[in-house]
Amino acid sequence: MYHIANDKRCRNSAELIYKGLLACMKKKEFDRITVSDLQKESSVARTTFYRSFDNISDILYWKCDSCFYDVLVNGNEKNFPGEYELIQHYFAYWMKHSDILEMLIKINRQDIIYAYHMKNAEILEKRFGEVKGLPPQHKEYFMAIRTGFTISILTAWLKNGRREKPDEIYGIIQEQIRILAENSCICC
């Protein structure tokens, strides 16, 4: 688990450790990176590392959680009249902050992306309210489908070299929803 105090110095140290991890990943596979490697790359003391993180994987959890919180909270503060503007904001954010997602995909840890998107997705529910006609017992399924859909789009976009701009992603999403609606089989 990560333990980042909510002060600037602690957040800066965590960010230095994260950047050290990015540098280490250019030289070694993730599971071969040690705390000593991170210490050398980040210039952050070993005690500072262990004050913030229990292990190296915790850096990934922290950064992913921080990014999803940031994109959804900052999105929550803006006035989005509809889904189009929200998607624009969402993908514009990831265009600038894709390194954590790319790292998680590289080491096959999309489960972390999913978990923190689900954790922070409640922010969107508070912003846009509950879905009309959705029974309360189906809320978890609705969130899982939306999150899985969003994570799959992010993953495909990253694997394809981030070529599409946010408005093009929106068009692709609309096209796929139309195709799904026109076909009776959702598994095709």
Short mmCIF file of C-alpha atoms in Angstrom, two decimals:
data_model
loop_
_atom_site.label_atom_id
_atom_site.label_comp_id
_atom_site.label_asym_id
_atom_site.label_seq_id
_atom_site.Cartn_x
_atom_site.Cartn_y
_atom_site.Cartn_z
CA MET A 1 0.00 0.00 0.00
CA TYR A 2 1.14 3.54 -0.53
CA HIS A 3 1.19 6.15 2.25
CA ILE A 4 1.66 9.56 0.66
CA ALA A 5 0.96 12.37 3.09
CA ASN A 6 -1.02 15.23 1.64
CA ASP A 7 1.81 17.75 1.62
CA LYS A 8 3.90 19.10 -1.20
CA ARG A 9 7.20 17.59 -0.03
CA CYS A 10 5.80 14.06 0.19
CA ARG A 11 4.05 14.32 -3.19
CA ASN A 12 7.27 15.65 -4.76
CA SER A 13 9.26 12.75 -3.29
CA ALA A 14 6.71 10.26 -4.61
CA GLU A 15 6.87 11.88 -8.04
CA LEU A 16 10.70 11.66 -8.02
CA ILE A 17 10.44 7.98 -7.15
CA TYR A 18 7.94 7.46 -9.97
CA LYS A 19 10.25 9.21 -12.45
CA GLY A 20 13.07 7.03 -11.16
CA LEU A 21 10.92 3.98 -11.92
CA LEU A 22 10.31 5.25 -15.47
CA ALA A 23 14.09 5.63 -15.93
CA CYS A 24 14.73 2.15 -14.50
CA MET A 25 12.13 0.64 -16.85
CA LYS A 26 14.24 1.82 -19.80
CA LYS A 27 17.13 -0.31 -18.51
CA LYS A 28 15.49 -3.30 -16.82
CA GLU A 29 12.31 -5.31 -16.73
CA PHE A 30 9.92 -4.22 -13.99
CA ASP A 31 10.30 -7.33 -11.85
CA ARG A 32 14.10 -6.93 -11.82
CA ILE A 33 14.06 -3.37 -10.47
CA THR A 34 15.14 -2.99 -6.85
CA VAL A 35 14.64 -0.25 -4.29
CA SER A 36 18.39 0.43 -4.59
CA ASP A 37 17.91 1.01 -8.34
CA LEU A 38 15.11 3.47 -7.59
CA GLN A 39 17.17 5.19 -4.95
CA LYS A 40 20.01 5.76 -7.44
CA GLU A 41 17.73 6.98 -10.23
CA SER A 42 15.54 9.23 -8.09
CA SER A 43 18.10 10.50 -5.54
CA VAL A 44 15.49 9.82 -2.87
CA ALA A 45 16.64 8.15 0.34
CA ARG A 46 15.66 4.56 1.07
CA THR A 47 13.81 5.69 4.20
CA THR A 48 11.77 8.14 2.13
CA PHE A 49 10.84 5.33 -0.25
CA TYR A 50 9.63 3.10 2.60
CA ARG A 51 7.81 6.00 4.27
CA SER A 52 5.76 6.35 1.07
CA PHE A 53 5.56 2.83 -0.34
CA ASP A 54 5.66 -0.72 0.98
CA ASN A 55 7.04 -2.08 -2.30
CA ILE A 56 7.79 -1.09 -5.88
CA SER A 57 4.35 -2.09 -7.17
CA ASP A 58 2.82 0.47 -4.82
CA ILE A 59 4.34 3.21 -6.99
CA LEU A 60 2.12 2.01 -9.85
CA TYR A 61 -0.97 1.95 -7.65
CA TRP A 62 -0.27 5.46 -6.35
CA LYS A 63 0.40 6.99 -9.76
CA CYS A 64 -2.60 5.35 -11.40
CA ASP A 65 -4.88 6.40 -8.54
CA SER A 66 -3.49 9.95 -8.65
CA CYS A 67 -4.04 10.26 -12.39
CA PHE A 68 -7.59 8.91 -12.38
CA TYR A 69 -8.48 11.14 -9.45
CA ASP A 70 -6.91 14.12 -11.23
CA VAL A 71 -8.67 13.57 -14.56
CA LEU A 72 -12.04 12.93 -12.96
CA VAL A 73 -11.87 15.64 -10.27
CA ASN A 74 -10.58 18.29 -12.66
CA GLY A 75 -13.24 17.14 -15.10
CA ASN A 76 -15.78 17.43 -12.33
CA GLU A 77 -14.84 21.08 -11.76
CA LYS A 78 -15.31 21.97 -15.41
CA ASN A 79 -18.67 22.52 -16.97
CA PHE A 80 -19.33 19.63 -19.34
CA PRO A 81 -22.73 19.99 -20.93
CA GLY A 82 -22.50 16.44 -22.25
CA GLU A 83 -20.57 13.29 -22.80
CA TYR A 84 -18.68 14.69 -25.81
CA GLU A 85 -16.93 17.37 -23.72
CA LEU A 86 -16.16 14.88 -20.97
CA ILE A 87 -14.58 12.44 -23.45
CA GLN A 88 -12.60 15.32 -24.98
CA HIS A 89 -11.24 16.23 -21.55
CA TYR A 90 -10.57 12.60 -20.62
CA PHE A 91 -8.51 11.72 -23.69
CA ALA A 92 -6.75 15.10 -23.78
CA TYR A 93 -5.60 14.38 -20.23
CA TRP A 94 -4.29 10.91 -21.15
CA MET A 95 -2.50 12.32 -24.21
CA LYS A 96 -0.33 14.26 -21.74
CA HIS A 97 -0.12 11.58 -19.01
CA SER A 98 -0.01 8.27 -20.85
CA ASP A 99 3.28 7.05 -19.34
CA ILE A 100 1.63 5.27 -16.39
CA LEU A 101 -0.90 3.53 -18.62
CA GLU A 102 1.79 2.49 -21.09
CA MET A 103 3.90 1.11 -18.24
CA LEU A 104 0.99 -0.87 -16.81
CA ILE A 105 0.16 -2.31 -20.23
CA LYS A 106 3.81 -3.18 -20.82
CA ILE A 107 3.97 -5.20 -17.61
CA ASN A 108 0.48 -6.64 -18.17
CA ARG A 109 -1.14 -4.95 -15.14
CA GLN A 110 -4.31 -3.54 -16.69
CA ASP A 111 -6.04 -4.75 -13.51
CA ILE A 112 -4.56 -1.72 -11.74
CA ILE A 113 -6.01 0.61 -14.38
CA TYR A 114 -9.40 -1.04 -13.99
CA ALA A 115 -9.35 -0.98 -10.17
CA TYR A 116 -8.53 2.72 -9.91
CA HIS A 117 -10.90 3.74 -12.65
CA MET A 118 -13.68 1.92 -10.77
CA LYS A 119 -12.60 3.50 -7.48
CA ASN A 120 -12.74 7.00 -8.90
CA ALA A 121 -15.73 6.48 -11.22
CA GLU A 122 -18.08 7.40 -8.38
CA ILE A 123 -16.94 10.98 -8.94
CA LEU A 124 -18.70 10.85 -12.32
CA GLU A 125 -21.85 9.43 -10.79
CA LYS A 126 -21.95 12.33 -8.33
CA ARG A 127 -21.42 14.78 -11.19
CA PHE A 128 -23.96 13.37 -13.62
CA GLY A 129 -26.36 11.69 -11.20
CA GLU A 130 -27.82 8.24 -11.33
CA VAL A 131 -28.86 6.72 -14.63
CA LYS A 132 -32.63 6.89 -15.11
CA GLY A 133 -34.30 3.51 -15.25
CA LEU A 134 -31.31 1.64 -13.83
CA PRO A 135 -32.29 -0.53 -10.87
CA PRO A 136 -29.99 0.14 -7.88
CA GLN A 137 -28.89 -3.51 -7.80
CA HIS A 138 -27.54 -3.13 -11.36
CA LYS A 139 -25.38 -0.08 -10.59
CA GLU A 140 -22.21 -2.16 -10.10
CA TYR A 141 -22.72 -3.86 -13.49
CA PHE A 142 -23.28 -0.52 -15.18
CA MET A 143 -20.05 0.88 -13.69
CA ALA A 144 -18.12 -2.28 -14.64
CA ILE A 145 -19.33 -2.14 -18.24
CA ARG A 146 -18.53 1.57 -18.61
CA THR A 147 -15.14 1.15 -16.96
CA GLY A 148 -14.24 -1.93 -19.01
CA PHE A 149 -15.31 -0.15 -22.18
CA THR A 150 -13.28 2.96 -21.32
CA ILE A 151 -10.17 1.00 -20.32
CA SER A 152 -10.38 -1.08 -23.51
CA ILE A 153 -10.56 2.07 -25.62
CA LEU A 154 -7.60 3.61 -23.76
CA THR A 155 -5.60 0.39 -24.22
CA ALA A 156 -6.37 0.14 -27.95
CA TRP A 157 -5.55 3.83 -28.41
CA LEU A 158 -2.18 3.41 -26.67
CA LYS A 159 -1.31 0.22 -28.55
CA ASN A 160 -2.12 2.01 -31.83
CA GLY A 161 0.39 4.75 -31.04
CA ARG A 162 -2.05 7.41 -29.74
CA ARG A 163 -2.76 8.52 -33.31
CA GLU A 164 -6.34 9.66 -32.82
CA LYS A 165 -7.25 12.96 -31.27
CA PRO A 166 -10.00 13.14 -28.61
CA ASP A 167 -12.71 14.14 -31.11
CA GLU A 168 -11.77 11.18 -33.33
CA ILE A 169 -11.98 8.86 -30.31
CA TYR A 170 -15.47 10.20 -29.65
CA GLY A 171 -16.44 9.40 -33.26
CA ILE A 172 -15.07 5.87 -32.93
CA ILE A 173 -17.02 5.37 -29.69
CA GLN A 174 -20.23 6.62 -31.31
CA GLU A 175 -19.66 4.33 -34.29
CA GLN A 176 -19.09 1.30 -32.05
CA ILE A 177 -22.19 2.04 -29.96
CA ARG A 178 -24.24 2.31 -33.17
CA ILE A 179 -22.87 -1.01 -34.43
CA LEU A 180 -23.63 -2.69 -31.11
CA ALA A 181 -27.17 -1.29 -31.11
CA GLU A 182 -27.80 -2.51 -34.67
CA ASN A 183 -26.62 -6.04 -33.95
CA SER A 184 -28.50 -8.30 -31.61
CA CYS A 185 -25.42 -10.24 -30.50
CA ILE A 186 -23.21 -8.32 -28.04
CA CYS A 187 -20.45 -10.92 -28.15
CA CYS A 188 -19.61 -10.47 -31.84
#
